[in-house]
């Protein structure tokens, strides 16, 4: 469905209407009062001057230790803090890994459909409006819980994702990392009139131009930049998949690391993770492209270690994004290696590769009870010896590994230098073309005026020369949408 920004006097509710209608809502009736707090969620009313007129809710495990991390989680349009707390899965990882969660909540008083105003400079810039209110919430919670100020993170869905981008740009001195779920690049729109173009269209900016929008949000800042995870569904018709690519371009440029991937891996739910490493070999930006996912937050109900959340409106059953986001930020690990008791293993070497695996070896560390093997920043094994074989990998793909020694108390020591293992065989090939040319090349077919990918049969939209998609050939003759990255 297509929407045009109305001319003349524009209210903040216009873009919110576009978000809601594009997602399938049919009425613009006022929202009901938010549900009562549940599952330990508590409202805080005295967190500051609150220039953005937001409500603050928080959750913390009963045994939260000092110097624990803090996560700020921002809901999407028509949602509430309680709704996001119940569905997103952040509560269970707060309990498991030990951190507090703050849920900012907007209302119909700010925006007719309770969207955060990510397109309004009076609300989304440093020291102003809703953005300033969120930072006041961080300060209040950090003081109350004794938060590790180097491990404060922010994540959000849709309009909350757009506000997340702006918070990361405006407050890189506050947030160590962020996750933008079905959201927009930082400062993509600075007016209501420009907002719909960001949602639906390629803005045709260079990575440097995108990066300048971040650098201009806090001029003169010279500190470390946040590590950013980007989640985007390939079938999103509310926030076009190109936004995932634009976010990737923006934050890799800010980090100065370019747009060439350091590693790619396949995750559950048809998800492809593409990482971009900093100079130390640690992923600074990660793009998670979820094949076939529409507009929403990816969840995966179940009891598995990598599952979380519950389904609902805009909570879609594909993969537990909160789990992989938390792992990307390092919420499951010690804060850093500064107090590590064991040195980094020496001599990490790739001893062999196949099309689906890689083998490693390293020198022993005195006092090590076992070792932690990290692939692209995520722990994938804990062998007791000095070798490890990683399996289930994609052919023709580069993976970056580090190893750390673990002492008898379970404390992980310093990580080794990184090595790169490239599996044998041919990597999955990607093709970007119009729907018409995909069909003529034999990668797709058309029926009833619409185009469908061969093999996966995913809908690609109208059969014409105006709609462009990227298709990934995962096996001979089998193609999937890969607009968010390949």
Coordinates of C-alpha atoms in Angstrom, one line a residue:
X1 CA 0.0 0.0 0.0
X2 CA 1.3 3.4 -0.9
X3 CA 1.0 6.6 1.2
X4 CA 1.7 10.2 0.4
X5 CA 2.7 12.8 2.9
X6 CA -0.1 15.4 3.1
X7 CA 0.8 19.0 2.0
X8 CA 0.2 22.1 4.1
X9 CA 0.1 22.0 7.9
X10 CA 1.4 18.7 9.0
X11 CA 0.8 17.0 12.4
X12 CA 3.1 14.4 14.0
X13 CA 0.4 11.8 13.6
X14 CA 0.7 11.7 9.8
X15 CA 3.8 9.5 9.6
X16 CA 2.5 7.3 12.4
X17 CA -0.6 6.7 10.3
X18 CA 1.7 5.6 7.5
X19 CA 3.5 3.1 9.8
X20 CA 0.3 1.7 11.0
X21 CA -1.6 1.5 7.8
X22 CA 1.3 0.0 5.9
X23 CA 1.4 -2.7 8.5
X24 CA -2.2 -3.6 7.9
X25 CA -4.1 -1.5 10.5
X26 CA -7.4 -0.2 9.2
X27 CA -8.5 2.4 11.8
X28 CA -6.9 5.4 13.5
X29 CA -8.9 5.2 16.7
X30 CA -7.2 6.4 19.9
X31 CA -5.2 3.7 21.7
X32 CA -6.4 2.1 24.8
X33 CA -4.7 2.8 28.1
X34 CA -1.5 0.7 28.4
X35 CA -1.8 -2.7 30.1
X36 CA -0.9 -2.8 33.8
X37 CA 2.7 -3.6 34.6
X38 CA 3.4 -7.4 34.9
X39 CA 6.2 -9.8 35.4
X40 CA 8.2 -7.5 37.7
X41 CA 7.9 -4.5 35.4
X42 CA 7.7 -1.3 37.4
X43 CA 6.9 2.3 36.5
X44 CA 9.3 5.1 37.6
X45 CA 7.8 8.6 37.8
X46 CA 10.7 10.7 39.2
X47 CA 13.5 10.1 36.8
X48 CA 14.0 13.8 35.7
X49 CA 12.5 16.8 34.1
X50 CA 11.3 14.6 31.2
X51 CA 11.3 17.1 28.3
X52 CA 9.9 14.5 25.9
X53 CA 6.9 13.6 28.0
X54 CA 7.7 9.9 28.1
X55 CA 6.9 7.2 30.7
X56 CA 9.7 5.1 32.2
X57 CA 9.3 1.4 33.1
X58 CA 12.1 -0.8 34.3
X59 CA 12.9 -4.5 35.1
X60 CA 15.8 -5.9 37.1
X61 CA 16.5 -9.4 38.4
X62 CA 16.3 -9.7 42.2
X63 CA 19.9 -10.6 42.5
X64 CA 21.3 -8.0 40.1
X65 CA 25.0 -7.5 40.9
X66 CA 26.8 -4.2 40.9
X67 CA 28.5 -3.1 37.7
X68 CA 25.9 -5.0 35.6
X69 CA 24.9 -3.8 32.1
X70 CA 21.8 -1.8 31.3
X71 CA 19.6 -2.3 28.2
X72 CA 17.1 0.3 27.0
X73 CA 14.4 -1.3 24.9
X74 CA 12.0 0.9 22.8
X75 CA 8.7 -0.3 21.5
X76 CA 7.2 0.3 18.1
X77 CA 4.1 2.1 17.0
X78 CA 0.8 1.1 18.7
X79 CA 2.8 -0.8 21.3
X80 CA 3.6 -0.2 25.0
X81 CA 6.4 -0.9 27.4
X82 CA 4.5 -3.8 29.0
X83 CA 3.8 -5.3 25.5
X84 CA 7.5 -5.1 24.6
X85 CA 8.5 -6.6 27.9
X86 CA 6.1 -9.5 27.5
X87 CA 7.0 -10.4 23.9
X88 CA 10.6 -9.4 23.1
X89 CA 12.5 -11.9 25.3
X90 CA 14.6 -9.3 27.1
X91 CA 13.3 -10.3 30.5
X92 CA 14.6 -13.9 30.3
X93 CA 18.1 -12.8 29.3
X94 CA 18.1 -10.2 32.0
X95 CA 17.5 -13.0 34.4
X96 CA 20.0 -15.3 32.8
X97 CA 22.9 -13.0 32.1
X98 CA 22.3 -10.4 34.8
X99 CA 21.4 -6.9 33.6
X100 CA 18.6 -4.4 34.0
X101 CA 16.2 -3.2 31.3
X102 CA 14.6 0.2 30.9
X103 CA 11.5 0.5 28.7
X104 CA 10.7 4.1 27.6
X105 CA 7.0 4.5 26.6
X106 CA 5.5 7.2 24.5
X107 CA 1.7 7.8 24.2
X108 CA -1.0 9.3 22.1
X109 CA -0.3 12.7 23.7
X110 CA 3.0 12.7 21.8
X111 CA 1.9 10.9 18.7
X112 CA -1.5 9.7 17.7
X113 CA -0.4 6.1 17.3
X114 CA 2.2 6.1 20.1
X115 CA 5.2 6.2 17.8
X116 CA 8.5 7.7 18.9
X117 CA 9.1 10.8 16.8
X118 CA 12.3 9.7 15.1
X119 CA 11.9 12.3 12.3
X120 CA 11.6 15.4 14.5
X121 CA 14.7 17.4 15.4
X122 CA 12.9 18.8 18.4
X123 CA 12.6 15.2 19.8
X124 CA 15.5 13.1 18.5
X125 CA 18.6 15.2 18.9
X126 CA 21.1 15.6 21.7
X127 CA 19.7 17.4 24.7
X128 CA 16.2 17.7 23.3
X129 CA 12.7 16.1 23.7
X130 CA 12.3 12.4 23.8
X131 CA 16.0 11.7 23.3
X132 CA 16.8 13.7 26.4
X133 CA 14.1 11.9 28.4
X134 CA 15.6 8.5 27.5
X135 CA 19.1 9.6 28.6
X136 CA 17.5 10.9 31.9
X137 CA 16.1 7.4 32.4
X138 CA 19.5 5.9 31.8
X139 CA 21.1 8.2 34.4
X140 CA 18.4 7.4 36.9
X141 CA 18.6 3.6 36.4
X142 CA 22.4 3.6 36.4
X143 CA 22.6 5.5 39.7
X144 CA 20.0 3.1 41.3
X145 CA 21.6 -0.1 40.1
X146 CA 25.3 0.8 40.1
X147 CA 25.4 0.1 36.3
X148 CA 28.7 -0.4 34.5
X149 CA 28.6 2.9 32.4
X150 CA 30.7 1.2 29.7
X151 CA 28.0 -1.4 29.1
X152 CA 24.8 0.6 28.4
X153 CA 22.9 -0.4 25.3
X154 CA 19.8 0.6 23.4
X155 CA 17.5 -1.3 21.0
X156 CA 14.2 -0.5 19.4
X157 CA 11.6 -1.7 16.8
X158 CA 10.3 0.3 13.9
X159 CA 9.9 3.9 15.1
X160 CA 11.7 2.8 18.2
X161 CA 14.4 1.6 15.9
X162 CA 14.6 4.9 14.2
X163 CA 14.9 6.6 17.6
X164 CA 17.6 4.1 18.6
X165 CA 19.6 5.1 15.6
X166 CA 19.4 8.8 16.6
X167 CA 20.3 8.0 20.2
X168 CA 23.4 6.2 19.1
X169 CA 24.4 9.1 16.9
X170 CA 23.6 11.8 19.5
X171 CA 24.9 10.0 22.6
X172 CA 27.9 7.8 21.6
X173 CA 29.3 8.8 25.0
X174 CA 26.3 7.1 26.7
X175 CA 25.6 4.0 24.6
X176 CA 28.3 1.3 24.0
X177 CA 26.1 -0.5 21.4
X178 CA 22.7 -0.6 19.8
X179 CA 20.3 -2.7 17.8
X180 CA 18.0 -1.3 15.1
X181 CA 15.1 -3.7 14.4
X182 CA 13.1 -2.9 11.2
X183 CA 14.2 0.7 11.7
X184 CA 15.8 3.7 9.9
X185 CA 19.3 5.2 9.7
X186 CA 20.3 8.0 12.0
X187 CA 18.9 11.3 10.9
X188 CA 17.5 9.9 7.7
X189 CA 14.6 12.4 8.0
X190 CA 14.6 15.7 9.7
X191 CA 11.0 16.6 8.8
X192 CA 7.7 14.9 8.5
X193 CA 7.7 15.6 4.8
X194 CA 10.9 13.5 4.3
X195 CA 9.9 10.6 6.6
X196 CA 7.9 8.5 4.1
X197 CA 10.8 8.6 1.6
X198 CA 13.1 7.1 4.2
X199 CA 10.6 4.3 5.0
X200 CA 10.0 3.3 1.4
X201 CA 12.8 4.4 -0.8
X202 CA 16.5 4.2 -1.4
X203 CA 17.9 7.6 -0.4
X204 CA 20.9 7.2 -2.8
X205 CA 23.5 8.5 -0.4
X206 CA 27.1 7.4 -0.2
X207 CA 28.4 5.7 3.0
X208 CA 30.3 8.9 3.8
X209 CA 27.1 11.0 3.5
X210 CA 25.4 8.6 5.8
X211 CA 28.3 8.7 8.2
X212 CA 28.3 12.5 8.2
X213 CA 24.7 12.4 9.6
X214 CA 26.1 10.5 12.6
X215 CA 29.2 12.7 13.0
X216 CA 27.0 15.8 12.7
X217 CA 24.8 14.7 15.6
X218 CA 27.6 15.3 18.2
X219 CA 30.2 17.5 16.5
X220 CA 33.7 17.2 17.9
X221 CA 33.1 13.8 19.5
X222 CA 36.4 11.7 19.5
X223 CA 35.5 8.8 21.7
X224 CA 34.6 5.2 20.8
X225 CA 31.6 4.6 18.6
X226 CA 28.8 2.2 19.5
X227 CA 28.7 -1.4 18.1
X228 CA 25.6 -1.7 16.0
X229 CA 23.4 -4.7 15.2
X230 CA 20.9 -4.3 12.3
X231 CA 17.9 -6.5 11.9
X232 CA 15.9 -6.3 8.7
X233 CA 13.3 -8.6 7.1
X234 CA 13.5 -9.1 3.3
X235 CA 9.7 -9.0 3.0
X236 CA 9.2 -5.8 5.0
X237 CA 6.7 -3.5 3.2
X238 CA 6.6 -0.9 6.0
X239 CA 10.3 -0.1 6.3
X240 CA 11.9 -1.2 3.0
X241 CA 14.8 -3.6 3.2
X242 CA 17.2 -1.0 1.7
X243 CA 17.2 0.6 5.1
X244 CA 19.2 -2.3 6.4
X245 CA 21.9 -1.7 3.8
X246 CA 21.8 2.0 4.5
X247 CA 22.3 1.4 8.2
X248 CA 25.2 -0.9 7.3
X249 CA 26.8 1.8 5.1
X250 CA 26.3 4.4 7.8
X251 CA 27.9 2.7 10.7
X252 CA 30.7 1.0 8.8
X253 CA 31.7 4.4 7.5
X254 CA 31.5 5.9 11.0
X255 CA 33.8 3.1 12.2
X256 CA 36.1 3.6 9.1
X257 CA 36.1 -0.1 8.3
X258 CA 34.5 -0.1 4.8
X259 CA 31.6 -2.2 3.5
X260 CA 33.5 -5.4 2.7
X261 CA 32.3 -8.2 5.0
X262 CA 34.6 -9.8 7.5
X263 CA 32.4 -12.9 7.9
X264 CA 29.1 -14.4 7.0
X265 CA 27.1 -17.2 8.6
X266 CA 23.7 -18.7 8.4
X267 CA 21.5 -18.6 11.5
X268 CA 18.0 -20.1 12.3
X269 CA 14.9 -18.8 10.7
X270 CA 16.4 -18.1 7.3
X271 CA 18.7 -15.5 8.8
X272 CA 22.0 -14.4 7.3
X273 CA 24.5 -12.6 9.6
X274 CA 27.1 -10.5 8.0
X275 CA 29.8 -8.9 10.2
X276 CA 32.2 -6.1 9.7
X277 CA 35.2 -6.1 12.1
X278 CA 37.2 -3.3 13.7
X279 CA 41.0 -3.2 13.6
X280 CA 41.2 -5.6 16.6
X281 CA 39.2 -8.3 14.8
X282 CA 36.0 -7.7 16.8
X283 CA 32.7 -7.2 15.0
X284 CA 31.7 -3.5 15.1
X285 CA 28.7 -3.8 12.8
X286 CA 26.5 -6.8 12.1
X287 CA 23.6 -7.0 9.6
X288 CA 21.0 -9.7 10.2
X289 CA 18.9 -10.3 7.2
X290 CA 15.8 -12.4 7.9
X291 CA 14.5 -14.1 4.7
X292 CA 10.8 -13.7 4.2
X293 CA 10.2 -11.7 7.4
X294 CA 7.7 -8.9 7.3
X295 CA 7.7 -5.8 9.5
X296 CA 8.3 -6.6 13.1
X297 CA 10.6 -7.9 15.8
X298 CA 12.0 -11.4 15.2
X299 CA 11.2 -13.8 18.1
X300 CA 11.4 -17.6 18.5
X301 CA 9.2 -19.1 21.2
X302 CA 10.6 -22.2 22.8
X303 CA 12.9 -23.6 25.5
X304 CA 16.1 -23.7 23.6
X305 CA 19.1 -21.6 24.7
X306 CA 18.8 -19.5 21.5
X307 CA 15.0 -19.1 21.7
X308 CA 12.9 -16.4 23.3
X309 CA 9.8 -14.3 23.4
X310 CA 6.2 -14.9 22.2
X311 CA 4.4 -14.1 19.0
X312 CA 1.9 -11.3 18.6
X313 CA 1.2 -8.3 16.4
X314 CA 4.7 -7.3 15.0
X315 CA 6.4 -10.1 17.0
X316 CA 7.2 -12.6 14.3
X317 CA 8.3 -16.2 14.6
X318 CA 11.7 -16.5 12.9
X319 CA 14.7 -16.2 15.2
X320 CA 15.3 -14.8 18.7
X321 CA 16.8 -11.4 17.8
X322 CA 17.3 -10.5 21.4
X323 CA 19.5 -13.5 22.0
X324 CA 21.8 -12.8 19.1
X325 CA 21.8 -9.1 19.8
X326 CA 22.8 -9.8 23.5
X327 CA 25.6 -12.1 22.3
X328 CA 26.8 -9.5 19.8
X329 CA 27.0 -6.9 22.6
X330 CA 28.7 -9.5 24.9
X331 CA 26.0 -9.5 27.6
X332 CA 26.7 -13.2 28.1
X333 CA 30.3 -12.6 28.9
X334 CA 32.6 -10.8 31.4
X335 CA 32.8 -7.0 30.8
X336 CA 36.3 -7.1 29.2
X337 CA 39.7 -8.7 29.4
X338 CA 41.2 -6.0 31.7
X339 CA 41.1 -8.2 34.8
X340 CA 41.8 -11.5 33.1
X341 CA 43.9 -13.8 35.1
X342 CA 45.1 -16.0 32.3
X343 CA 47.1 -14.7 29.3
X344 CA 46.0 -15.1 25.7
X345 CA 46.9 -18.4 24.0
X346 CA 49.7 -18.1 21.5
X347 CA 50.1 -19.7 18.1
X348 CA 46.5 -19.8 17.0
X349 CA 46.6 -21.5 13.6
X350 CA 44.1 -22.7 11.0
X351 CA 45.1 -26.4 10.5
X352 CA 42.5 -27.3 7.8
X353 CA 39.2 -26.4 6.1
X354 CA 36.5 -28.2 4.3
X355 CA 33.4 -26.8 2.6
X356 CA 31.5 -27.0 5.9
X357 CA 34.2 -26.8 8.6
X358 CA 37.4 -25.4 9.9
X359 CA 40.0 -26.8 12.3
X360 CA 42.2 -24.8 14.7
X361 CA 45.1 -25.4 17.1
X362 CA 47.0 -23.2 19.6
X363 CA 49.6 -23.4 22.3
X364 CA 48.6 -24.5 25.9
X365 CA 48.2 -21.9 28.7
X366 CA 49.4 -22.8 32.2
X367 CA 46.4 -22.9 34.5
X368 CA 43.8 -23.3 31.8
X369 CA 41.0 -25.8 32.6
X370 CA 39.5 -25.3 29.1
X371 CA 39.4 -22.8 26.3
X372 CA 36.7 -20.6 24.7
X373 CA 36.7 -20.5 20.9
X374 CA 35.0 -17.5 19.4
X375 CA 33.8 -17.3 15.8
X376 CA 33.0 -13.8 14.6
X377 CA 32.8 -12.7 18.2
X378 CA 30.4 -15.5 19.4
X379 CA 31.6 -18.4 21.5
X380 CA 31.2 -21.6 19.5
X381 CA 33.1 -24.2 21.6
X382 CA 34.8 -24.9 25.0
X383 CA 37.4 -27.7 24.4
X384 CA 39.6 -28.9 27.2
X385 CA 42.5 -29.5 24.7
X386 CA 44.4 -27.1 22.4
X387 CA 42.5 -27.9 19.1
X388 CA 39.0 -27.5 17.9
X389 CA 37.0 -28.3 14.8
X390 CA 34.1 -26.0 13.9
X391 CA 31.3 -27.5 11.7
X392 CA 28.1 -26.5 10.0
X393 CA 29.7 -23.6 8.2
X394 CA 28.8 -22.2 4.8
X395 CA 31.0 -23.0 1.7
X396 CA 33.4 -20.4 0.4
X397 CA 33.0 -18.1 3.4
X398 CA 35.5 -16.4 5.6
X399 CA 35.2 -16.8 9.4
X400 CA 37.3 -15.0 12.0
X401 CA 38.4 -16.9 15.2
X402 CA 39.9 -16.0 18.5
X403 CA 40.7 -18.2 21.5
X404 CA 40.8 -17.5 25.3
X405 CA 41.9 -19.7 28.2
X406 CA 39.4 -20.4 31.0
X407 CA 40.5 -21.0 34.6
X408 CA 39.1 -23.4 37.1
X409 CA 36.6 -20.8 38.3
X410 CA 35.2 -20.4 34.8
X411 CA 36.7 -16.9 34.3
X412 CA 37.7 -16.3 30.7
X413 CA 41.2 -14.8 30.1
X414 CA 42.5 -12.5 27.4
X415 CA 41.6 -13.4 23.8
X416 CA 44.3 -14.3 21.3
X417 CA 44.9 -12.5 18.1
X418 CA 42.4 -13.3 15.3
X419 CA 42.9 -15.7 12.5
X420 CA 40.7 -16.1 9.4
X421 CA 39.6 -19.5 8.1
X422 CA 37.9 -19.6 4.6
X423 CA 35.9 -22.7 3.9
X424 CA 36.4 -24.4 0.6
X425 CA 33.8 -24.6 -2.2
X426 CA 31.8 -21.9 -3.9
X427 CA 30.1 -19.2 -1.8
X428 CA 26.4 -18.6 -2.4
X429 CA 26.2 -16.1 -5.3
X430 CA 24.0 -13.0 -5.3
X431 CA 22.4 -11.2 -8.2
X432 CA 20.8 -7.7 -8.1
X433 CA 18.5 -6.9 -11.0
X434 CA 15.0 -5.8 -11.8
X435 CA 12.2 -8.3 -11.5
X436 CA 11.9 -8.4 -15.3
X437 CA 15.6 -9.2 -15.7
X438 CA 15.5 -11.8 -12.9
X439 CA 12.8 -13.6 -14.8
X440 CA 14.6 -13.4 -18.2
X441 CA 17.8 -14.8 -16.5
X442 CA 15.9 -17.8 -15.1
X443 CA 16.2 -16.8 -11.4
X444 CA 12.5 -16.0 -11.0
X445 CA 9.2 -16.5 -12.7
X446 CA 6.0 -14.5 -13.0
X447 CA 2.3 -15.2 -12.6
X448 CA -0.7 -12.9 -12.6
X449 CA 1.5 -9.9 -13.0
X450 CA 3.7 -10.7 -10.0
X451 CA 7.2 -12.1 -9.7
X452 CA 8.3 -15.0 -7.5
X453 CA 11.9 -16.3 -6.8
X454 CA 12.6 -19.7 -8.2
X455 CA 13.0 -22.4 -5.6
X456 CA 11.8 -20.5 -2.5
X457 CA 8.8 -19.0 -4.4
X458 CA 9.1 -15.8 -2.3
X459 CA 7.0 -12.9 -3.6
X460 CA 9.1 -10.1 -5.2
X461 CA 6.4 -7.7 -6.2
X462 CA 5.2 -6.6 -9.6
X463 CA 6.7 -8.0 -12.8
X464 CA 8.3 -5.0 -14.3
X465 CA 11.6 -3.1 -14.9
X466 CA 11.0 -0.7 -12.0
X467 CA 11.2 -3.0 -9.0
X468 CA 14.7 -4.2 -8.1
X469 CA 15.7 -7.0 -5.7
X470 CA 18.8 -9.0 -4.7
X471 CA 18.5 -12.8 -5.0
X472 CA 20.9 -15.2 -3.4
X473 CA 21.4 -18.7 -4.9
X474 CA 21.7 -20.9 -1.9
X475 CA 21.8 -24.1 -3.9
X476 CA 21.6 -24.7 -7.6
X477 CA 18.3 -23.2 -8.9
X478 CA 17.1 -22.2 -5.4
X479 CA 16.9 -18.5 -4.8
X480 CA 16.0 -16.4 -1.8
X481 CA 15.5 -12.7 -1.3
X482 CA 18.7 -11.0 0.1
X483 CA 17.9 -7.3 -0.1
X484 CA 19.4 -6.7 3.4
X485 CA 22.8 -8.1 2.4
X486 CA 24.4 -11.1 0.9

